[in-house]
Backbone as a printed PyTorch tensor [residue, N CA C, xyz], in Angstrom:
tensor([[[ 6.6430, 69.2300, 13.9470],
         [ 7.4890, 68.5880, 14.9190],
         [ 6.6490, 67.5670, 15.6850]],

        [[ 7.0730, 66.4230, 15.4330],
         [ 6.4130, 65.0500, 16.5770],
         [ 6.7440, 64.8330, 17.7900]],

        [[ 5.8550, 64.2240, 18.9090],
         [ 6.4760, 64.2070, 20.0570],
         [ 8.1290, 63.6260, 20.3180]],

        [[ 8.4620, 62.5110, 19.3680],
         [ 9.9760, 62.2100, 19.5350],
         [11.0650, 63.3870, 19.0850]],

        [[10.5880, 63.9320, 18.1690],
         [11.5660, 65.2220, 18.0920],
         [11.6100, 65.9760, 19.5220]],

        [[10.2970, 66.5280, 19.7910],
         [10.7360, 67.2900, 21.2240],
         [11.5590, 66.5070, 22.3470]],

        [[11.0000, 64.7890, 22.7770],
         [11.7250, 64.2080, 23.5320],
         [12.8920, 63.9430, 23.0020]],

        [[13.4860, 64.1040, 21.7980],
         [15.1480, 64.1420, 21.2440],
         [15.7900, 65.7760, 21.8350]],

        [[14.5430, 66.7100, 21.5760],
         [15.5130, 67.9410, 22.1020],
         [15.6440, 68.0400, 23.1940]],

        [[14.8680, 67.9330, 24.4270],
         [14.7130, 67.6590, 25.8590],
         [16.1120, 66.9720, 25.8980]],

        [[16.1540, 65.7050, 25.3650],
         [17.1720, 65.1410, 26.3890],
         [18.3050, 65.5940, 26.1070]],

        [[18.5060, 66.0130, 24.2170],
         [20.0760, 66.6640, 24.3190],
         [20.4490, 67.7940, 25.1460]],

        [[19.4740, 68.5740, 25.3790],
         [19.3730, 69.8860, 25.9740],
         [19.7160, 69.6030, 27.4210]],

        [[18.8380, 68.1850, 27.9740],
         [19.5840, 67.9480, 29.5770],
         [20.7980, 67.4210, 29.8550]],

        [[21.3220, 66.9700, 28.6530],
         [22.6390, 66.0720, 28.8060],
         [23.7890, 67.8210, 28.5640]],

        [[23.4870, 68.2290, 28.1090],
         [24.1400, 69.2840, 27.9270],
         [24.3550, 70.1750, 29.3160]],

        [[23.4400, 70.5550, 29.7330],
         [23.2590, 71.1950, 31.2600],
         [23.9920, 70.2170, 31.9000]],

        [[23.9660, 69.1280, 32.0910],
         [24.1950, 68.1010, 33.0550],
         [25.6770, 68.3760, 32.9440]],

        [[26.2620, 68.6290, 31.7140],
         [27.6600, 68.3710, 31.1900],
         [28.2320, 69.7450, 31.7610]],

        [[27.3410, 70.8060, 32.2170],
         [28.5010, 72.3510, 32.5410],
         [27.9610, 71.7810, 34.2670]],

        [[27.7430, 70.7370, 34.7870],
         [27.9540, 70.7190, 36.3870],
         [26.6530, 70.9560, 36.9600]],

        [[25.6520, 70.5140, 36.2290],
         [23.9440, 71.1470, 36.9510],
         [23.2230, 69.9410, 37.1560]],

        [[22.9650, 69.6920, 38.5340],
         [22.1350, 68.1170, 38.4680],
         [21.0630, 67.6430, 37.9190]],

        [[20.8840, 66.1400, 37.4970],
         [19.9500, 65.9040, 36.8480],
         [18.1770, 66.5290, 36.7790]],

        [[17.8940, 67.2010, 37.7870],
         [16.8060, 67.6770, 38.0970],
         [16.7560, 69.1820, 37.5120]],

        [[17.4720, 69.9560, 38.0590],
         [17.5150, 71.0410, 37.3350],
         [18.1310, 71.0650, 35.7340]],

        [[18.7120, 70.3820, 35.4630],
         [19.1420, 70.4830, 34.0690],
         [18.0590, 69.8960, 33.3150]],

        [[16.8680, 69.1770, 33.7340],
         [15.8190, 68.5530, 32.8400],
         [14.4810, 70.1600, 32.7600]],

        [[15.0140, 70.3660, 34.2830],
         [14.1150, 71.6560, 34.3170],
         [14.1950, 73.0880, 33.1900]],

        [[15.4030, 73.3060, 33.1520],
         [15.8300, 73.7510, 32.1390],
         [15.7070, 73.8990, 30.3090]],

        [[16.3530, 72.4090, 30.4410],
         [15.8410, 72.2900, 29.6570],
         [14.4820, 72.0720, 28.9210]],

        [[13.4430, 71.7670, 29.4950],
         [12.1520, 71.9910, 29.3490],
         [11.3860, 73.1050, 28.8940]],

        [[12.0920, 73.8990, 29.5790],
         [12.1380, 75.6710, 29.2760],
         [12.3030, 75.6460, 28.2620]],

        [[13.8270, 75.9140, 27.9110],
         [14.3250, 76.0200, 27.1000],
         [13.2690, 75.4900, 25.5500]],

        [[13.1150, 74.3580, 25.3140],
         [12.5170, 74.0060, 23.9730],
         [11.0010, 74.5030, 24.1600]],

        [[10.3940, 74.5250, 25.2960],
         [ 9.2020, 75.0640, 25.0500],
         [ 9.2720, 76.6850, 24.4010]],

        [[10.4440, 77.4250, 24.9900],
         [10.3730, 78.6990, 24.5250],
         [10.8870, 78.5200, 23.0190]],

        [[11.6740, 77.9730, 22.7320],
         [11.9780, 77.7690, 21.5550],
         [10.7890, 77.0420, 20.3240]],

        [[10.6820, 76.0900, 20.5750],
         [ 9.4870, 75.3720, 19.5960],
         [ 8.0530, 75.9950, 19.6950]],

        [[ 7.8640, 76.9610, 21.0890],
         [ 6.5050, 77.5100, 21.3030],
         [ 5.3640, 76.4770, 21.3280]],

        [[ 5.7500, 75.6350, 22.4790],
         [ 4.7350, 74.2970, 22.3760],
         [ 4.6970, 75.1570, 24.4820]],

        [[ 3.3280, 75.1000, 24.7430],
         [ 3.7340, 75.3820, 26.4480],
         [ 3.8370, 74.3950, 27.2390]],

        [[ 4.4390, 75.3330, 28.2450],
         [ 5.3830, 73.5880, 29.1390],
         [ 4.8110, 73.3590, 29.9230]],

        [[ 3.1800, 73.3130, 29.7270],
         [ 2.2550, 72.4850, 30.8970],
         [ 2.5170, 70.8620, 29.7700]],

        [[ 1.9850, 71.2940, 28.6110],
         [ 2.4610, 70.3780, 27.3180],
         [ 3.7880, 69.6110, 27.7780]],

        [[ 4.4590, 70.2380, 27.3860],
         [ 6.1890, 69.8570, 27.7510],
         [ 6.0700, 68.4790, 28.6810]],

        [[ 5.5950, 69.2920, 29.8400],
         [ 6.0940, 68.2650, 31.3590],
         [ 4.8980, 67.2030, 31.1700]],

        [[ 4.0210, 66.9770, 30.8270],
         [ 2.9470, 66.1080, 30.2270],
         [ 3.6060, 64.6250, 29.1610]],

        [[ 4.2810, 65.9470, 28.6160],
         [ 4.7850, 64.3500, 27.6630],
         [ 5.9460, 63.9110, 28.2470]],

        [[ 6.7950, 64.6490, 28.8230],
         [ 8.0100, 64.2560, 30.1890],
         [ 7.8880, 62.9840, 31.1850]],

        [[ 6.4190, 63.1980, 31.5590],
         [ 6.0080, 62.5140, 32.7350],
         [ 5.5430, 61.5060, 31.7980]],

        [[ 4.9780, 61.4010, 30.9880],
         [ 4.3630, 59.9100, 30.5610],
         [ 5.5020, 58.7320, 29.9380]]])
């Protein structure tokens, strides 16, 4: 998995949250979680490639 795959799952994953009523901040938070627990990449990683 390449970094654009994870930043493809991140954002579907926040647009999704965003979509059941959760604001943009927490639904990115979330989702962040979310694929790190899933892909098993850790989300010091995660929020690293988020922020850049």
């Amino acid at each position: 998995m390449d970094i654009f795959e994870v930043l493809s799952a991140i954002s579907k994953r926040k647009k999704a949250f965003m979509n059941s009523e959760t604001n943009e901040n927490e639904a990115l938070i979330k989702a962040e979680i979310d694929v790190s627990k899933e892909y098993h990449i850790p989300l010091f990683d995660i929020k690293k490639l988020v922020k850049a």
